[in-house]
Structures are given as C-alpha cells and as structure tokens.
Amino acid sequence: MRTLVINRHELSWATGEKGSHLPAKPADRYLITRTFGGGLAGYDAAAFPNVAVVDTVYPARLEATARWLIENHQIQRIISLHEKDLILAARLRESYGLPGTGLAETLRFRDKLLMKDTLAAKGYPGLPRYKALNPGEVLHHVPWQGPIVVKSRWGVGASEVRICDDVPAANRAAREMEGTHDELEIEEYIAGDMYHCDSIVHDGHILFCAISQYVAQPGHFAAGGVAGSVLLLDGDVREDILAENQRVLRLLAIGSGVTHVEFFRTPSGDLVFCEAAARPGGGGISDIILRAYGVDIVHAAVRLQSGLAPDLSRLRQPTRVIGVIGVYHSVRGDDQPVADLREQIPDVQSYTFSPQEMPGRVRHCTDYAHKVVLGADSLTHFNAGVRSVVEAIRKSTSRQD
C-alpha cells in the first residue's frame, strides 16, 4: 500500500521506530518532512527511501510537493497526525478520490467556531457563550460577566489564545491577532479545572478512552511555568467526563480516528466543552497512556488512517497513577538538563530535556524544556511528586546561574 506521510512532528514520534507504525513496506513509504522540530529525528534511509524535505512554513510548497508525489507515485493512503496538516490531508484525499477522513468531518474537529455551532445546532447544552469575531469588528459589550477569551478559529497548542479582562483589552488582542489570524472567535472564560479525553474511535464506536486532568490550563503557559497532565483512573468525575466525551463525539459524527477532547469543570461541578481535535494529544499524553494502559494512540492513529483496525491487544488496567510534567524554558532560555533527576526522585519514569529552538516567549503549551513522566501510588502522592520535580529543576537552574 503506497502511503504518503505528511510529517510535522519528531519523525520517531510520528512513525514509530524506523517507521514501524506504517503498514507498508519501505519501498511504498513516501515521506514529506521538515528539518525543524525534529522532523528528521531518527531518520533511516532504509525505512524511508522516498523522502522530500520541505519548509512547512510555506503551505503552498507543502501542498505542491504532496500533489506531485500523489500524481507520480500512485499514492493510495495519506497519513497526517499534526493538526496543521489535517485539512490539507483531507482535501488531498477528496481531490484524488483516496479513502479516509474527508474535509467536512475534518473541519468539525478543526474550526473552533464550526465545532461549537455543530454542537449547538444539535441541542448540546454544555457550551460556553461564544460568537464569531469578524475582521475589523469592534466589540462594545459581551453578554456575560468576567474575562473574555479571544482565540483563532484555527490555532494549535493554545498558541493563538488571549485571555482578556475586559472589552477594550479584547479589542486590542483581536487587532494584534488579526495580522496573522483573520478568523477569530470570542467566548466566555470558564473558571475551574480542565480535563482531556483521548479516545480511539473505529467506525463511530469508541474502543478506548483515557481521561486526564491538566496540571494547569493550557492557555496559561509562560516562561518558567509548569504544565502537564495526570490520568484519572476512577471516580465520579471520570465517569461523568467519559459520558460527556461520548456525547460530544456522537454529535460531531466522528468516523474513525484518534480524538482529543477538552472540558472545563466548574466549581459547581458542571462540565463545559472547550474544544475537540481529531489527532493524538501532544506534550507527553501519548507517553502516559502507553505506560498506564499499554495502548499506543499514535500507532492507533496511523493504523486507522491506513484503513486498519487499531491494535488493542496489549490493553491493560493501570495499577498506578501516571502523569507527565512539563516545565517551560526560563525567560533567558539558557536552561540545561538536570543530570541526576531520576536518582533524586525514584518515581520519575522518564526524563527528557529539549533545548530552546527559537528565542523569545513560549509559543505553544507543549514547548517544554523539561518533560518528566512520573508514577505514584495515588493522586495525592503524584501532586507531592510534582512539587519535588519542579523544586529539583529550579534548584538545578539556580545552580547553573
């Protein structure tokens, strides 16, 4: 099966060890990737003999390369896991009559305004108040009290989100964002904890779902800050979110794919929809699901886009709480790895450090300097472990000064 992979992740993450996630022999693998962001990390010419390296900042170049490969090599399947490339992949499938997720379904999981409009039209009650913000539109008031969230309809990684205290601040944020993101929406700010559901769906049926709580809301990332997720293994909150996730996916009419759906839980216990994506969650989410459940959601996404059922043969019930902690680069951006973190904190199951690739502010909620997978016997012990990890990283950073 001649397969085109449009890759914007670290190559080893997107395709598995030397391309092992792909159900195609190496001669039938056609890869478009980038050098930036680890796009060639783990590259092996024997696994990917047909490769084109493209600067994905220029979408026209990326699409032209993809079309040339499809037309000249009789491509049969397209694999794309990064949110920025999902619409391109869907459009190419429809343009060439290839199987897989089409444009209408993809847009419901990509356009933040359309996904809410779709849910609202079907009577879904758990939405924040929201509205489209047209180019150049000046807000005079909003029909709610409290902060205003201004976001791009197409943003990824919480990178195009501004939380504003009042209408004048929202207007300023909109003018700043319109330079690169001319399709915006506003919505009311929802206070409370934030959760995400990572599901594997096959022919409209949810085969697997993991529920996690964010350590901090993704829109609040900043230099030197802390983020991450911890899996919830039981409890009423988990059961309520499982049911809400099932309802949202049914209304958005997902066919087959891996989904990442986010909810707020208010102090009164109400669940409010945030947004949904049809791709694996980033920032170490796939790592903790694999460690806890034995399920590789990246592998599942590749198989589903290849027209195959996901492999859940290693599914197991977790015995310990597992979470991922991310600590962002400091303001100076000269952070260094902590050499003995695993020795200091025995519950650390893995630790990776990523040098800052671009100077300046943190651009995405998953742009961690330090990424730590942590195990614990309970949620209380996990939270204590988070404090120990952050303290160790900050002590190490201060020593480097």
XYZ file of C-alpha atoms in Angstrom:
401
model
C 0.000 0.000 0.000
C 1.749 3.146 -1.230
C 1.462 5.588 1.659
C 2.289 9.285 1.834
C 3.217 10.589 5.288
C 2.962 14.335 5.803
C 5.062 14.842 8.912
C 5.489 17.892 11.154
C 6.432 16.104 14.403
C 9.629 14.467 15.509
C 9.913 11.692 12.968
C 10.354 8.939 15.542
C 7.166 10.073 17.323
C 5.079 10.264 14.167
C 6.002 6.941 12.608
C 7.417 4.758 15.359
C 10.860 3.224 15.481
C 12.213 3.420 11.915
C 8.713 3.654 10.502
C 7.371 0.533 12.187
C 3.943 2.113 12.723
C 3.349 2.157 8.972
C 1.670 -0.947 7.482
C 3.637 -0.537 4.259
C 6.983 -1.905 3.171
C 9.742 0.733 2.965
C 9.641 0.970 -0.828
C 5.973 2.005 -0.568
C 6.560 4.741 2.031
C 6.696 8.321 0.753
C 7.645 10.896 3.351
C 7.321 14.677 3.405
C 9.003 16.127 6.467
C 10.872 19.146 7.776
C 14.220 19.664 9.450
C 12.812 21.979 12.131
C 11.365 20.495 15.325
C 12.988 17.078 14.953
C 11.332 16.361 11.612
C 14.286 14.178 10.667
C 14.971 12.774 14.147
C 15.599 9.063 13.835
C 15.526 9.176 10.033
C 16.701 5.955 8.412
C 17.064 5.819 4.633
C 16.345 2.089 4.695
C 12.971 2.746 6.358
C 12.142 5.847 4.280
C 13.880 5.625 0.918
C 11.485 8.164 -0.643
C 11.773 11.464 1.223
C 11.139 15.129 0.438
C 12.257 17.782 2.925
C 10.055 20.884 2.795
C 9.869 24.091 4.809
C 6.347 23.637 6.151
C 6.075 27.361 6.940
C 5.040 27.713 3.277
C 1.770 25.780 2.809
C 1.764 26.186 -0.986
C 5.121 24.408 -1.234
C 3.935 21.630 1.035
C 0.769 21.074 -0.990
C 2.607 21.209 -4.327
C 5.075 18.584 -3.112
C 2.269 16.347 -1.856
C 0.361 16.614 -5.130
C 3.458 15.817 -7.171
C 4.108 12.666 -5.113
C 0.474 11.545 -5.283
C 0.272 12.035 -9.031
C 3.632 10.485 -9.884
C 3.700 7.571 -7.458
C 0.070 6.423 -7.363
C -0.314 7.085 -3.637
C -3.120 5.034 -2.052
C -3.218 6.390 1.515
C -2.327 9.654 3.251
C -1.158 9.762 6.885
C -1.095 13.077 8.739
C -1.053 13.472 12.513
C -0.318 17.156 13.095
C -3.311 19.440 13.475
C -1.902 21.939 10.985
C -1.922 19.323 8.208
C -5.278 17.618 8.777
C -7.211 19.853 6.393
C -4.588 19.514 3.668
C -4.679 15.724 4.001
C -8.488 15.677 3.854
C -8.549 17.956 0.817
C -5.997 15.803 -0.983
C -7.986 12.640 -0.266
C -11.080 14.165 -1.796
C -9.188 15.665 -4.727
C -7.705 12.294 -5.725
C -10.527 10.017 -4.596
C -8.479 8.405 -1.823
C -10.061 6.682 1.183
C -10.007 8.203 4.639
C -11.406 11.138 6.551
C -12.815 13.843 4.297
C -12.984 17.607 4.556
C -16.419 18.080 6.146
C -15.619 15.767 9.050
C -12.143 17.246 9.490
C -13.477 20.797 9.664
C -15.797 19.874 12.541
C -12.696 18.987 14.556
C -10.532 21.831 13.297
C -12.606 25.027 13.107
C -13.286 26.043 16.720
C -16.348 28.034 15.728
C -17.821 25.332 13.485
C -17.428 22.621 16.138
C -19.419 24.724 18.638
C -22.016 25.667 16.028
C -22.415 21.973 15.172
C -22.961 21.037 18.815
C -25.332 23.959 19.385
C -27.403 23.046 16.323
C -27.877 19.552 17.777
C -29.016 20.861 21.145
C -25.847 20.247 23.144
C -26.199 22.251 26.377
C -22.629 22.238 27.681
C -21.196 25.123 25.639
C -19.649 28.382 26.803
C -21.219 31.532 25.427
C -19.349 32.448 22.259
C -19.550 34.306 18.959
C -17.586 34.822 15.771
C -15.443 37.939 15.629
C -15.368 39.316 12.105
C -12.255 41.032 10.693
C -12.145 44.620 11.913
C -15.160 44.161 14.187
C -15.107 46.306 17.341
C -16.736 44.874 20.434
C -18.884 47.194 22.536
C -20.164 44.639 25.007
C -20.434 40.894 25.583
C -23.441 39.028 27.014
C -21.592 37.759 30.070
C -19.642 38.980 33.075
C -15.946 38.382 33.559
C -12.956 37.754 31.301
C -13.163 37.337 27.528
C -11.205 34.704 25.627
C -10.089 35.742 22.137
C -8.838 32.868 20.003
C -8.083 31.936 16.439
C -10.550 29.515 14.933
C -7.532 27.583 13.609
C -4.994 27.854 16.435
C -2.969 24.911 17.743
C -1.326 24.274 21.077
C -3.151 27.187 22.747
C -0.721 29.453 20.882
C -3.361 31.811 19.492
C -5.380 32.391 22.660
C -5.619 35.620 24.660
C -7.444 35.903 27.992
C -8.626 39.492 28.411
C -10.029 41.242 31.478
C -12.482 43.490 29.649
C -13.842 44.585 26.257
C -11.095 47.165 25.465
C -8.425 44.532 26.139
C -10.283 42.048 23.916
C -10.388 44.600 21.084
C -6.640 45.199 21.426
C -5.949 41.464 21.384
C -8.120 41.000 18.294
C -6.272 43.746 16.401
C -2.915 42.174 17.314
C -4.026 38.695 16.268
C -5.655 39.752 13.004
C -2.218 40.297 11.483
C -1.777 36.544 11.113
C -5.147 35.092 12.146
C -8.034 36.866 10.452
C -10.693 34.372 11.582
C -11.300 34.791 15.293
C -13.917 33.974 17.880
C -14.579 35.113 21.424
C -16.017 33.106 24.276
C -16.587 33.484 27.969
C -13.811 32.457 30.306
C -14.700 29.337 32.278
C -13.158 29.078 35.724
C -12.387 25.640 37.083
C -10.295 22.553 36.426
C -9.626 21.370 32.890
C -9.692 17.791 31.613
C -8.983 15.987 28.360
C -10.297 12.757 26.873
C -8.114 10.817 24.460
C -10.127 8.268 22.509
C -9.689 5.682 19.804
C -12.779 5.542 17.577
C -13.422 2.948 14.866
C -16.469 3.182 12.591
C -18.152 5.545 15.036
C -17.576 3.339 18.102
C -15.289 4.385 20.952
C -12.970 1.447 21.575
C -10.766 3.128 24.180
C -10.770 6.350 26.178
C -8.371 7.752 28.770
C -9.389 10.681 30.988
C -6.785 13.084 32.332
C -6.714 16.296 34.306
C -4.439 19.122 33.235
C -1.947 20.316 35.831
C -2.613 23.850 34.557
C -4.936 25.203 31.883
C -3.084 25.076 28.527
C -3.850 28.739 27.781
C -1.847 29.848 30.822
C 1.583 28.719 29.656
C 4.501 31.106 30.258
C 8.279 31.133 30.612
C 9.350 29.177 33.686
C 5.837 27.844 34.232
C 4.634 24.307 34.897
C 2.098 22.262 32.923
C 1.218 18.644 32.241
C -1.496 16.021 32.704
C -2.315 13.215 35.102
C -4.517 10.232 34.274
C -7.678 9.718 36.311
C -8.215 6.029 36.978
C -11.567 6.063 38.800
C -14.169 8.250 40.483
C -17.410 10.024 39.641
C -15.685 12.887 37.840
C -14.028 10.444 35.474
C -17.323 8.679 34.765
C -19.102 11.975 34.097
C -16.415 13.076 31.650
C -16.437 9.722 29.873
C -20.165 10.118 29.265
C -19.779 13.721 28.085
C -16.965 12.803 25.721
C -19.110 10.057 24.196
C -21.947 12.524 23.693
C -19.721 15.119 22.002
C -18.100 12.607 19.645
C -21.504 11.272 18.653
C -22.799 14.761 17.863
C -19.655 15.742 15.942
C -20.051 12.476 13.995
C -16.527 11.113 14.098
C -15.966 8.116 11.836
C -12.576 6.573 12.618
C -9.673 8.279 14.300
C -7.912 9.260 17.489
C -9.524 12.231 19.237
C -8.508 14.721 21.911
C -11.482 16.471 23.529
C -11.207 19.046 26.315
C -13.692 20.066 29.012
C -13.810 22.502 31.903
C -15.353 21.512 35.226
C -16.702 24.479 37.119
C -16.556 24.783 40.918
C -20.257 23.798 40.964
C -19.453 20.566 39.106
C -20.836 21.459 35.663
C -18.924 20.259 32.593
C -18.368 22.814 29.831
C -16.990 21.919 26.409
C -13.731 23.595 25.384
C -12.724 22.119 22.024
C -12.050 18.882 20.153
C -9.323 17.659 17.827
C -9.043 14.587 15.631
C -5.436 13.702 16.372
C -3.383 12.300 19.266
C -2.800 14.639 22.186
C 0.711 16.076 22.399
C 3.046 17.080 25.196
C 3.628 13.581 26.551
C -0.025 12.485 26.636
C 0.693 9.522 24.374
C 3.593 8.550 26.676
C 1.498 8.290 29.829
C -1.343 6.450 28.088
C 1.115 3.891 26.729
C 2.754 3.397 30.122
C -0.529 3.157 32.003
C -2.762 1.245 29.581
C -0.367 -0.412 27.126
C -2.154 1.454 24.295
C -0.187 3.446 21.727
C -2.566 6.135 20.460
C -0.055 7.298 17.842
C 0.164 3.787 16.415
C -3.636 3.597 16.536
C -3.956 6.859 14.578
C -1.591 5.604 11.886
C -3.462 2.302 11.545
C -6.859 3.999 11.372
C -5.662 6.400 8.680
C -4.313 3.332 6.871
C -7.768 1.769 6.857
C -6.975 -0.820 9.534
C -8.438 -1.524 12.947
C -6.342 -0.345 15.912
C -4.274 -2.869 17.850
C -5.564 -3.063 21.436
C -4.073 -6.466 22.188
C -1.878 -5.065 24.978
C -4.643 -3.108 26.712
C -4.439 -3.416 30.488
C -5.836 -1.645 33.519
C -3.386 0.725 35.216
C -2.084 -0.152 38.664
C -0.537 3.257 39.442
C -1.270 6.898 38.790
C 0.782 8.158 35.832
C 1.256 11.742 34.699
C 3.521 13.987 32.676
C 5.009 17.223 33.988
C 6.314 19.930 31.688
C 8.476 22.836 32.852
C 8.929 25.610 30.303
C 12.172 27.350 29.462
C 13.065 30.259 31.697
C 12.910 33.829 30.445
C 16.582 33.704 29.478
C 16.152 30.441 27.579
C 19.540 29.016 28.578
C 18.224 26.106 30.655
C 20.241 22.900 30.946
C 19.214 19.294 31.694
C 19.158 18.024 35.266
C 21.737 15.245 35.206
C 20.548 13.274 38.257
C 16.779 13.863 38.319
C 15.887 10.158 38.228
C 18.307 9.479 41.069
C 16.819 12.318 43.127
C 13.212 11.219 42.595
C 12.777 7.430 42.170
C 9.181 7.759 40.901
C 10.432 9.540 37.770
C 9.904 7.026 34.961
C 11.398 9.082 32.150
C 13.005 12.474 31.721
C 13.808 14.374 28.547
C 15.237 17.829 28.014
C 14.707 19.860 24.850
C 16.887 22.909 24.117
C 15.012 26.029 23.092
C 14.695 26.065 19.297
C 13.594 29.670 18.893
C 14.408 32.626 21.156
C 11.638 34.619 22.774
C 8.414 33.719 24.530
C 6.957 30.237 24.863
C 4.911 29.732 21.681
C 2.902 26.562 22.395
C 1.553 24.887 25.506
C 3.676 21.769 24.843
C 7.001 23.550 24.225
C 8.577 22.084 27.348
C 12.214 22.422 28.320
C 11.901 19.565 30.817
C 9.393 16.739 30.286
C 9.020 14.267 33.140
C 6.818 11.162 33.304
C 6.020 10.471 36.923
C 4.384 7.499 38.645
C 2.683 7.471 42.037
C 0.514 5.295 44.264
C -2.223 7.932 44.500
C -3.171 11.345 43.191
C -2.015 12.870 46.465
C 1.416 11.274 46.098
C 1.533 12.372 42.466
C 0.928 16.003 43.420
C 3.689 15.751 46.009
C 5.951 14.304 43.329
C 5.182 17.213 41.035
C 6.344 19.629 43.709
C 9.558 17.638 44.173
C 10.250 17.543 40.427
C 9.694 21.268 39.975
C 11.830 22.080 43.018
C 14.683 19.905 41.734
C 14.578 21.503 38.280
C 14.518 25.026 39.688
C 17.340 24.283 42.126
C 19.416 22.946 39.256
C 18.666 26.050 37.176
C 19.682 28.360 40.034
C 22.963 26.463 40.453
C 23.687 26.986 36.766
C 23.432 30.746 37.331
